[in-house]
Amino acid sequence: MGPITSGDVRLALQEEGDPARPTILLIHGYPDTRRVWDDVAERLRDRFHVVRYDVRGAGESTAPADRRHYTFDHLAADLTAVLDAIGEPLVHLVGHDWGSIQGWEALGRPAVAERVASFTTIGGPGLDQAAHFMRYGTRRAALGQLARSWYIGAFRMPVVPELVWKVLSRRLLDGSMSLGSGTPARTLPSDARNGLQLYRANMFGRLSRPEDPGVHVPVQLIEATGDIYVSAGLLASLERWAPEFWHRKVAAGHWVQRSHPDVIARMIGEFVLSIEGERPARELRRARRDDARKPYKDTLVVITGAGSGIGRATARAFAAHGADVICADLDRKAAAETAEGIERAYPVAAVPYELDVSDAGRMEAFAAWVREHHGVPDVVVNNAGVAVAGPILEHSLDDWRRIIDVNLWGVVHGCRLFAQQMVERGEGGHIVNIASLAAFAPSRLLPAYSVSKAAVKSLSDVLRAELAGHGIGVSAICPGFVSTNIARNAVFVGALDRTPAVQALERRSYPPERVAAHILRAVHRNEAVVPVNAEGKIGYALSRISPGAMRVLARVLRNP
């Protein structure tokens, strides 16, 4: 597909893939060229017909003779000329930055909208939508967006922006690709200067006199959560302007299609195929905005130790809020009972799986099985645990190995394997590690258990710091005494008597369902450390205020 004309400009078009397949039309932003889409187009062209073009004044397209001819009317005429050249009845439009602004504007024109099957917007709301947000949003939100948009006023100044580009362009040339713009070095100075007219010809007129912000095609918003130019509040407000709206997030900066091409290509492809009639991917179903949705509908949750206690209660709680759950446990019968009870009670999928979390090979096989048969999980709850009670000198090496293998290595395996899947998917997620009051309240009654749970909390802190940049949350849940079977199933060594410990937990009467409620809230709020129940909260506070007091308590506390 060669160059085409639109008025007095010549537009450079690039076509890839089979024209018989659904057509995706990519529009770039400022100061980019069509090259900003190189990596995404490479990943789409085997399954789709991909078309992109340099907008007027950018890349290999010519600039208009009259510098005022950068208005939306001229840009819409260019888009219409491209659609005519493509010749398809319907295309799937994708815009980034100013390409997205153009897309919103063009879809408000019936002659264009009737030729577009869907719209994916990245990094740029329409000016009509932005104007409505600035007028009717909260003052704080509006001021926050104004602070991010400082450059718009600067670009309106005469002469100065051109001089700045002339002075700085030589320094920016070598760094333009690393910045993500994808603008070829030889055209960056002219592209940047020409593109200033987009702001001067359109911004203030439309922002001061907005038109109807509504569009009438399905819209997918891909939010780059690290974009410094557009606020999350402004992007969230776009939902009201489309009849069907999907909102997906990627932990990345403004040029997300350069930094995360695999993720962006997958998101675009999934959306296009769903509009074309294929069953949407689970991640896409979850991204659809619907006020009637349960909060965890189309969410996949993996829970270890789900056969009883906190694990079973957590599985049921997530299922009650719409999630599909995978119930893993060393006791296959218990896992099956949990799954069967969930499917009888709720309209979700619950799958049992027999699993020894201490076995690295089995954990790797389990993670691979989950991904192959169910997809990447959105939430992983590393809950499986065992206890050995009694004096530390009475603990055998086998006791220590069992505690560390299950309580620590089981969590390490779950974090390592599923976090890697979440990072590769690029759509965030959450990992919950069940620690304990014992993590910060050392006990002579549970020495190995305390060591393992302290390590789990520390692991959670380290992992949370590492995964934050990928949009993945990590929470350490630290319950106090909970009425579960852990004491009945624990190994007691030395002269320590099992009966008082079991009776003490029964008298405490703190049900695991309340711990499950804290877990769901921690995921929703992305909380780091969650002490649960009175003794958990008191112990956590005291450990921070007076670690010495906790050491004294460790000496004086004996068998219940």
XYZ file of C-alpha atoms in Angstrom:
560
model
C 0.000 0.000 0.000
C 1.725 3.152 -1.214
C 1.340 6.810 -0.279
C -2.090 8.420 -0.612
C -3.181 12.030 -0.869
C -5.472 13.943 1.448
C -5.959 17.553 0.434
C -2.501 19.007 -0.113
C -0.583 16.399 1.891
C 0.771 12.983 1.023
C 0.317 10.325 3.715
C 2.786 7.431 4.025
C 0.935 4.147 4.695
C 2.311 0.770 5.740
C 0.365 -2.478 5.371
C 1.191 -5.898 6.837
C -0.622 -9.207 7.104
C -3.455 -10.821 5.177
C -6.101 -8.301 3.990
C -8.716 -11.047 4.327
C -8.317 -10.974 8.111
C -9.707 -8.355 10.506
C -8.064 -4.984 9.919
C -6.364 -3.110 12.750
C -5.553 0.543 12.037
C -2.841 2.009 14.295
C -2.506 5.787 14.784
C 0.546 7.235 16.509
C 0.932 10.253 18.787
C 3.314 13.186 19.263
C 6.211 13.420 18.489
C 6.069 9.896 17.127
C 5.761 8.321 13.709
C 4.185 5.049 12.639
C 7.467 3.413 13.683
C 6.339 3.602 17.310
C 4.099 0.628 16.463
C 6.876 -1.533 14.939
C 7.062 -4.077 17.753
C 3.299 -4.345 18.208
C 2.654 -4.662 14.466
C 5.254 -7.421 14.244
C 3.277 -9.420 16.823
C -0.109 -8.801 15.194
C 0.601 -9.227 11.505
C 0.431 -13.043 11.490
C -3.182 -12.968 12.729
C -4.498 -9.647 11.460
C -4.343 -7.174 8.630
C -2.342 -4.303 10.166
C -2.293 -0.802 8.683
C -0.560 2.285 10.050
C 0.370 5.664 8.693
C 2.386 8.766 9.488
C 0.027 11.614 10.318
C 0.431 14.866 8.419
C 3.744 16.551 9.139
C 5.304 13.435 10.700
C 7.758 10.843 9.429
C 7.459 10.266 5.689
C 4.163 12.134 5.321
C 4.324 15.692 4.073
C 3.267 18.759 6.020
C 0.471 21.067 4.819
C 1.447 24.332 3.186
C -0.738 26.225 5.638
C 0.375 25.613 9.218
C -3.206 26.114 10.379
C -4.283 22.924 8.594
C -3.803 20.657 11.610
C -7.372 20.977 12.833
C -9.570 18.010 13.652
C -11.399 18.545 10.361
C -8.158 17.997 8.449
C -7.129 15.067 10.637
C -10.538 13.436 10.163
C -10.197 13.925 6.412
C -6.836 12.154 6.552
C -8.343 9.261 8.484
C -11.192 9.029 5.976
C -8.681 8.903 3.118
C -6.862 6.059 4.868
C -10.137 4.177 5.401
C -10.931 4.622 1.713
C -7.536 3.214 0.789
C -8.053 0.210 3.054
C -11.452 -0.413 1.506
C -12.692 -2.658 4.311
C -16.256 -2.098 5.548
C -15.105 -2.023 9.179
C -11.747 -1.562 10.887
C -10.573 -1.823 14.476
C -9.056 1.518 15.425
C -6.157 1.802 17.884
C -4.766 5.168 18.970
C -1.962 6.262 21.269
C -1.479 9.772 22.661
C -2.548 12.199 19.911
C -3.599 9.210 17.841
C -6.057 8.388 20.616
C -7.251 11.996 20.791
C -7.866 11.850 17.038
C -9.734 8.582 17.454
C -12.145 9.953 20.064
C -12.789 12.991 17.908
C -13.298 11.025 14.696
C -15.726 8.598 16.353
C -17.959 11.538 17.126
C -18.448 11.926 13.377
C -21.065 9.479 12.024
C -19.321 9.138 8.657
C -16.245 7.753 10.404
C -17.935 5.917 13.284
C -19.990 3.743 10.929
C -16.744 2.372 9.499
C -15.166 1.467 12.856
C -15.926 -1.810 14.656
C -14.035 -1.025 17.863
C -11.642 1.476 19.406
C -8.653 0.822 21.669
C -7.394 3.972 23.366
C -3.956 4.253 24.964
C -2.599 7.336 26.714
C -4.996 9.943 25.399
C -8.592 10.859 26.247
C -10.612 12.882 23.780
C -10.679 16.634 24.276
C -14.465 16.613 24.759
C -14.142 13.957 27.471
C -11.254 15.850 29.081
C -13.206 19.109 29.061
C -16.143 17.456 30.778
C -13.807 16.011 33.420
C -12.180 19.377 34.075
C -15.560 21.095 34.421
C -17.489 18.537 36.441
C -14.849 16.439 38.185
C -13.630 17.236 41.659
C -11.452 20.304 42.036
C -8.560 18.247 43.326
C -8.745 15.846 40.383
C -8.949 18.704 37.889
C -5.957 20.494 39.418
C -3.995 17.238 39.419
C -4.574 16.783 35.709
C -3.723 20.426 35.015
C -0.376 19.901 36.724
C 0.301 16.921 34.444
C -0.700 18.940 31.365
C 1.641 21.897 31.926
C 3.313 21.335 28.559
C 0.111 22.151 26.659
C 0.361 25.801 27.681
C 4.063 25.816 26.865
C 3.401 24.430 23.380
C 0.960 27.279 22.725
C 3.717 29.885 23.100
C 5.011 31.342 19.843
C 8.581 30.617 18.702
C 9.888 29.389 22.078
C 8.961 25.678 21.687
C 10.547 25.617 18.212
C 13.744 27.119 19.604
C 13.807 24.620 22.450
C 13.421 21.744 20.025
C 16.160 23.169 17.829
C 18.566 23.486 20.741
C 17.735 20.189 22.409
C 16.975 17.972 19.423
C 20.619 16.988 18.926
C 20.782 15.776 22.530
C 17.448 13.985 22.199
C 18.297 12.194 18.950
C 20.407 9.485 20.525
C 17.929 9.031 23.345
C 14.692 9.148 21.368
C 14.448 5.391 20.975
C 15.222 4.771 24.648
C 12.536 7.308 25.547
C 10.172 5.109 23.614
C 8.936 7.482 20.959
C 10.194 5.424 18.061
C 10.766 8.576 16.028
C 13.647 8.186 13.540
C 16.531 10.490 14.354
C 16.484 12.143 10.949
C 12.876 13.294 11.231
C 12.581 14.038 14.956
C 13.347 17.791 14.765
C 10.818 18.450 11.996
C 8.248 16.032 13.452
C 8.435 17.784 16.800
C 8.133 21.283 15.304
C 5.288 20.342 12.943
C 3.392 18.484 15.622
C 3.215 21.589 17.798
C 0.475 22.756 15.451
C -1.766 19.925 16.726
C -1.868 21.681 20.090
C -2.148 25.180 18.670
C -4.929 24.370 16.196
C -7.140 22.278 18.478
C -6.527 22.354 22.201
C -7.966 25.518 23.626
C -10.833 25.943 21.194
C -12.215 22.487 21.898
C -11.485 22.503 25.628
C -13.357 25.781 26.014
C -16.238 24.753 23.720
C -16.612 20.966 24.042
C -19.028 18.969 21.945
C -20.932 15.776 22.848
C -18.330 13.421 24.408
C -20.274 10.230 23.638
C -19.187 7.613 21.091
C -21.166 4.648 19.820
C -18.611 1.855 19.346
C -17.117 -0.604 21.874
C -14.097 0.968 23.587
C -11.109 -0.696 25.253
C -9.016 1.587 27.462
C -5.460 0.424 28.108
C -4.128 2.466 31.009
C -0.374 2.725 31.468
C -0.323 3.244 35.213
C 3.057 4.997 35.092
C 1.996 7.553 32.459
C 3.022 10.958 33.799
C 0.817 12.881 31.364
C -2.650 11.482 32.088
C -4.193 10.940 35.524
C -5.967 7.756 36.546
C -9.048 9.798 37.454
C -9.352 11.278 33.975
C -9.000 7.870 32.354
C -11.543 6.281 34.694
C -14.057 8.979 33.742
C -14.056 7.796 30.113
C -16.254 4.833 30.961
C -19.450 6.840 30.863
C -18.974 7.926 27.241
C -19.104 4.515 25.539
C -21.977 1.994 25.418
C -19.562 -0.890 26.008
C -16.335 -0.249 27.864
C -13.344 -2.356 28.936
C -10.616 -0.986 31.220
C -7.257 -2.768 31.387
C -4.076 -1.692 33.146
C -0.372 -2.191 32.485
C 2.348 -1.125 34.913
C 4.349 0.925 32.413
C 5.121 4.450 31.272
C 3.668 6.564 28.469
C 5.196 4.617 25.566
C 3.811 1.303 26.772
C 3.669 -0.139 23.256
C 7.453 0.164 23.099
C 8.218 -1.160 26.581
C 5.568 -3.933 26.656
C 4.812 -4.868 23.032
C 3.819 -8.457 23.863
C 1.234 -7.286 26.388
C -0.202 -4.537 24.178
C -0.393 -6.783 21.112
C -2.159 -9.466 23.137
C -4.648 -6.987 24.581
C -5.426 -5.507 21.176
C -5.745 -8.959 19.613
C -8.013 -10.306 22.357
C -10.308 -7.303 22.082
C -10.516 -7.416 18.297
C -11.251 -11.142 18.242
C -13.970 -10.752 20.873
C -15.631 -8.046 18.792
C -15.335 -10.368 15.790
C -17.313 -13.006 17.683
C -14.780 -15.198 19.494
C -15.185 -15.997 23.179
C -13.280 -13.294 25.087
C -10.311 -14.198 27.237
C -10.917 -14.281 30.985
C -8.780 -11.175 31.515
C -10.868 -9.306 28.961
C -14.137 -10.475 30.513
C -12.931 -9.218 33.883
C -12.022 -5.836 32.395
C -15.547 -5.152 31.128
C -17.293 -2.483 33.169
C -20.647 -3.612 34.543
C -22.215 -2.253 37.715
C -23.952 -5.583 38.355
C -20.717 -7.587 38.408
C -19.509 -9.251 41.564
C -16.111 -7.842 42.551
C -14.140 -11.006 41.741
C -16.145 -12.317 38.789
C -13.879 -13.758 36.071
C -10.998 -13.770 38.564
C -8.913 -16.922 39.022
C -7.730 -17.614 42.567
C -5.247 -20.354 43.526
C -5.232 -21.420 47.194
C -2.929 -23.941 48.838
C -4.011 -25.729 51.974
C -7.595 -25.279 50.804
C -8.840 -28.531 52.308
C -9.685 -27.046 55.703
C -9.379 -24.069 58.025
C -8.299 -20.717 56.653
C -7.703 -22.140 53.174
C -11.207 -23.567 52.847
C -12.814 -20.412 54.278
C -10.803 -18.243 51.877
C -11.779 -20.363 48.875
C -15.460 -20.063 49.796
C -15.164 -16.309 50.378
C -13.613 -15.652 46.971
C -16.198 -17.907 45.322
C -19.027 -16.047 47.052
C -17.739 -12.879 45.389
C -17.645 -14.445 41.928
C -14.145 -15.924 41.620
C -13.219 -19.271 40.120
C -10.965 -21.134 42.548
C -8.359 -23.875 42.389
C -8.318 -25.718 45.713
C -4.940 -27.357 46.285
C -4.211 -29.520 49.305
C -2.042 -32.444 50.333
C -5.286 -34.273 51.183
C -7.024 -34.736 47.838
C -10.282 -35.817 49.487
C -10.378 -32.631 51.578
C -9.611 -30.500 48.522
C -12.412 -32.218 46.607
C -14.855 -31.624 49.468
C -13.994 -27.922 49.435
C -14.447 -27.677 45.662
C -17.684 -29.652 45.624
C -19.142 -27.546 48.421
C -18.285 -24.365 46.544
C -19.878 -25.504 43.282
C -23.040 -26.538 45.113
C -23.293 -23.118 46.731
C -22.100 -20.713 44.030
C -22.228 -20.397 40.210
C -18.447 -20.574 39.807
C -15.845 -23.183 38.890
C -13.930 -24.871 41.700
C -11.219 -27.393 40.873
C -9.436 -29.654 43.414
C -5.761 -30.525 43.092
C -3.602 -32.826 45.206
C -0.408 -30.978 46.023
C 2.613 -31.208 48.305
C 3.872 -27.608 48.398
C 7.234 -28.697 49.814
C 8.070 -30.607 46.605
C 9.652 -28.202 44.108
C 9.013 -30.495 41.135
C 5.341 -30.935 41.974
C 4.918 -27.204 42.515
C 6.432 -26.508 39.092
C 4.106 -29.069 37.523
C 1.158 -27.538 39.369
C 1.963 -24.005 38.198
C 2.361 -25.219 34.605
C -0.950 -27.121 34.834
C -2.782 -24.050 36.129
C -1.445 -21.905 33.303
C -2.188 -24.463 30.591
C -5.706 -25.382 31.687
C -6.976 -22.251 33.429
C -4.652 -19.376 32.584
C -2.501 -17.144 34.751
C -4.054 -16.726 38.210
C -5.035 -13.270 39.391
C -4.682 -14.060 43.096
C -2.505 -16.686 44.752
C -2.948 -17.505 48.439
C 0.022 -19.406 49.873
C -1.732 -20.822 52.910
C -0.529 -24.401 53.428
C 1.285 -24.819 56.736
C 2.165 -27.220 59.526
C 3.259 -26.795 63.139
C 5.643 -28.440 65.578
C 5.211 -27.443 69.221
C 7.652 -27.909 72.057
C 11.110 -26.875 73.239
C 13.616 -26.046 70.544
C 16.113 -28.575 71.909
C 13.493 -31.291 71.480
C 13.029 -30.509 67.760
C 14.685 -33.089 65.554
C 16.267 -32.246 62.204
C 13.283 -33.874 60.538
C 10.977 -31.537 62.477
C 12.936 -28.533 61.243
C 13.028 -29.804 57.671
C 9.275 -30.413 57.611
C 8.487 -26.967 59.009
C 10.851 -25.132 56.672
C 9.906 -27.231 53.628
C 6.173 -26.585 54.001
C 5.887 -23.227 55.726
C 8.738 -21.444 53.965
C 9.737 -23.346 50.854
C 6.085 -23.903 49.964
C 5.572 -20.134 50.013
C 8.807 -19.525 48.112
C 7.712 -21.944 45.382
C 4.271 -20.374 45.119
C 5.650 -16.831 44.986
C 8.417 -17.612 42.517
C 6.371 -19.614 40.047
C 3.152 -17.633 39.976
C 4.789 -14.207 40.254
C 6.756 -15.033 37.100
C 3.531 -15.850 35.289
C 1.925 -12.609 36.459
C 4.915 -10.541 35.372
C 4.907 -12.115 31.907
C 1.170 -11.514 31.504
C 1.649 -7.848 32.379
C -1.760 -7.224 33.929
C -0.859 -7.229 37.602
C -2.161 -9.614 40.227
C -1.874 -10.265 43.940
C 0.000 -12.735 46.130
C -1.174 -13.448 49.675
C 1.164 -15.201 52.088
C -0.296 -16.512 55.324
C 2.164 -15.733 58.109
C 1.157 -15.541 61.764
C 1.271 -13.592 64.994
C 4.329 -15.787 65.557
C 6.107 -13.862 62.770
C 6.693 -10.925 65.123
C 5.868 -12.495 68.509
C 8.533 -15.191 69.090
C 7.344 -18.070 71.234
C 9.268 -20.741 73.133
C 6.228 -22.947 72.487
C 6.602 -22.767 68.686
C 10.261 -22.078 67.888
C 10.516 -23.593 64.400
C 7.047 -22.373 63.479
C 7.939 -18.828 64.597
C 11.129 -18.888 62.556
C 9.307 -20.053 59.425
C 6.527 -17.459 59.737
C 8.984 -14.628 60.396
C 10.733 -15.659 57.192
C 7.400 -15.640 55.313
C 6.708 -12.088 56.469
C 10.190 -10.957 55.461
C 9.834 -12.690 52.104
C 6.534 -10.882 51.573
C 8.131 -7.498 52.310
C 10.976 -8.138 49.870
C 8.670 -9.482 47.173
C 6.248 -6.578 47.552
C 9.081 -4.126 46.881
C 10.242 -6.043 43.815
C 6.833 -6.620 42.228
C 5.355 -3.171 42.832
C 6.733 -1.956 39.513
C 4.796 -4.720 37.762
C 1.474 -3.792 39.353
C 1.492 -6.928 41.523
C 0.568 -6.596 45.179
C 1.843 -8.777 48.011
C 0.199 -9.109 51.424
C 1.354 -10.917 54.558
C -1.615 -12.006 56.676
C -0.730 -12.475 60.352
C -3.556 -14.079 62.338
C -3.457 -14.633 66.059
C -5.213 -17.684 67.485
C -7.804 -19.087 65.069
C -10.159 -22.011 65.590
C -8.730 -24.435 63.048
C -7.313 -27.965 63.145
C -3.686 -26.824 63.149
C -3.230 -27.707 66.824
C -4.873 -31.124 66.377
C -2.617 -31.853 63.395
C 0.562 -30.438 64.931
C 3.472 -32.528 66.117
C 4.111 -32.104 69.854
C 7.600 -32.886 71.141
C 9.087 -33.143 74.614
C 6.714 -33.077 77.568
C 4.324 -30.608 75.937
C 0.690 -31.723 76.177
C -1.535 -31.470 73.092
C -4.877 -31.236 74.917
C -4.533 -27.752 76.487
C -3.445 -26.239 73.169
C -6.410 -27.739 71.322
C -8.812 -26.610 74.033
C -7.353 -23.098 74.048
C -7.997 -22.655 70.319
C -11.529 -23.971 70.724
C -12.192 -21.535 73.570
C -10.825 -18.653 71.461
C -13.706 -19.196 69.028
C -12.231 -17.006 66.301
C -13.509 -18.579 63.042
C -11.357 -18.859 59.915
C -14.115 -17.094 57.952
C -13.128 -13.845 59.646
C -9.530 -14.332 58.531
C -10.832 -14.902 54.995
C -12.644 -11.568 55.148
C -9.360 -9.859 56.056
C -7.669 -11.590 53.112
C -10.231 -10.333 50.604
C -9.951 -6.825 52.008
C -6.149 -6.975 51.865
C -6.296 -7.898 48.168
C -8.826 -5.162 47.430
C -6.802 -2.498 49.262
C -3.350 -3.914 48.467
C -2.382 -3.952 52.132
C 1.166 -4.978 53.034
C 0.890 -6.491 56.532
C -2.469 -7.449 58.028
C -2.539 -8.480 61.702
C -5.781 -10.319 62.415
C -7.846 -10.402 65.634
C -7.046 -8.755 68.957
C -3.901 -10.647 69.893
C -2.563 -10.293 66.355
C -3.043 -6.526 66.364
C -1.722 -6.061 69.888
C 1.299 -8.248 69.182
C 2.082 -6.407 65.950
C 1.799 -2.999 67.613
C 3.905 -4.072 70.589
C 6.585 -5.558 68.340
C 6.984 -2.175 66.671
C 6.801 -0.122 69.863
C 8.836 -2.321 72.200
C 10.659 -5.334 70.737
C 12.160 -5.910 74.156
C 8.715 -6.496 75.641
C 8.107 -9.187 73.040
C 11.315 -10.938 74.054
C 10.186 -10.886 77.687
C 6.839 -12.408 76.706
C 8.645 -15.126 74.759
C 10.428 -16.133 77.973
C 7.396 -16.153 80.262
C 4.722 -17.669 78.045
C 4.275 -21.382 78.569
C 1.951 -24.131 77.452
C -1.697 -22.894 77.576
